Coordinates of C-alpha atoms in Angstrom, one line a residue:
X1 CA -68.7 -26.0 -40.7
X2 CA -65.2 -24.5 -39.2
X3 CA -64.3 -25.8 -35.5
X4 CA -64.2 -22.6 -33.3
X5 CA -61.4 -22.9 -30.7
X6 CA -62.8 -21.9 -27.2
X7 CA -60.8 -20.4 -25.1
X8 CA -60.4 -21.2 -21.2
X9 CA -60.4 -18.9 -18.8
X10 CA -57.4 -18.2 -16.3
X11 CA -57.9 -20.5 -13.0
X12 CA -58.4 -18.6 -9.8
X13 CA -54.9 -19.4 -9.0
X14 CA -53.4 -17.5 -12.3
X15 CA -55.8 -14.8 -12.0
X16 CA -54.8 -14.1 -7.9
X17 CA -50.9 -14.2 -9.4
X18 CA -51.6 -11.7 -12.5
X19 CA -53.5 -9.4 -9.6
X20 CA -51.1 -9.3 -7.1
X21 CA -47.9 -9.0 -9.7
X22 CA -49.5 -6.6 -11.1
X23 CA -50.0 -4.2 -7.8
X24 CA -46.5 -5.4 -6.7
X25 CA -44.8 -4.3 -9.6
X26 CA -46.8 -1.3 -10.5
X27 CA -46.2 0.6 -6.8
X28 CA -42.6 -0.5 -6.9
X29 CA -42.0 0.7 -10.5
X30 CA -44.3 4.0 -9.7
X31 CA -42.6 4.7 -6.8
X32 CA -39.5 4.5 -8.4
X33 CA -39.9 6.3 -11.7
X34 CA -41.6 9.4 -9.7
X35 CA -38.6 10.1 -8.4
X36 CA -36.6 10.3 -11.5
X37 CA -36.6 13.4 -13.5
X38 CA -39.4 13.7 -16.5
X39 CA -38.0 11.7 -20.1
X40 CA -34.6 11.8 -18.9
X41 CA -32.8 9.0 -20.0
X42 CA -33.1 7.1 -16.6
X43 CA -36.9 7.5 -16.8
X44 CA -37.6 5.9 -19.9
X45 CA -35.5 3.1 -19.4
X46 CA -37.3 2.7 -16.2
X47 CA -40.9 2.9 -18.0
X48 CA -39.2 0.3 -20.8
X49 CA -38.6 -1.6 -17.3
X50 CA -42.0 -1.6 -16.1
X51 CA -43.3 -2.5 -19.4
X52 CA -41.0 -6.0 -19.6
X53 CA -42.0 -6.5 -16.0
X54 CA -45.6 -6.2 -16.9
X55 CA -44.8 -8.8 -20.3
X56 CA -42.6 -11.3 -18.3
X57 CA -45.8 -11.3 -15.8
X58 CA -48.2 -12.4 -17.8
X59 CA -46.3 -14.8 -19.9
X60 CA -45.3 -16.0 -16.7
X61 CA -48.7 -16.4 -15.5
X62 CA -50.3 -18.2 -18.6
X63 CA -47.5 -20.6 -18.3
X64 CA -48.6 -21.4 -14.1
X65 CA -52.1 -21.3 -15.1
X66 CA -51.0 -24.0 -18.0
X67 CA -49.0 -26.3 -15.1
X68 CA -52.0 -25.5 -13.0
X69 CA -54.3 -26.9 -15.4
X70 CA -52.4 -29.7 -16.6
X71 CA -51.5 -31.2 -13.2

């Protein structure tokens, strides 16, 4: 029979960072982008913005909840 990896879930402390970067960066990147005119060039380098932002948070969170976990 095969081993079947089980997967953890995030700790409290990960999951109350992913939230709350989450809200943080979407109003700030939402505020930001509604004032930019529709698919100008501006606005979709904003929205490529918003989607690294989104990315860089939850590789940055799997990597805390990792320390978190290993401490």
């Amino acid at each position: 029979m095969e081993k079947t990896i089980r997967r953890r879930a995030l700790s409290r402390f990960a999951s109350n960072i992913l939230f709350c970067g989450a809200v943080l960066v979407t109003v700030l990147c939402v505020g930001y982008i509604a004032n930019l005119e529709y698919m100008s060039a501006q606005y979709k380098d904003a929205c490529e913005f918003y989607a690294l932002l989104m990315a860089e948070l939850v590789s940055f969170t799997c990597f805390a909840d990792y320390i978190h976990k290993t401490m």
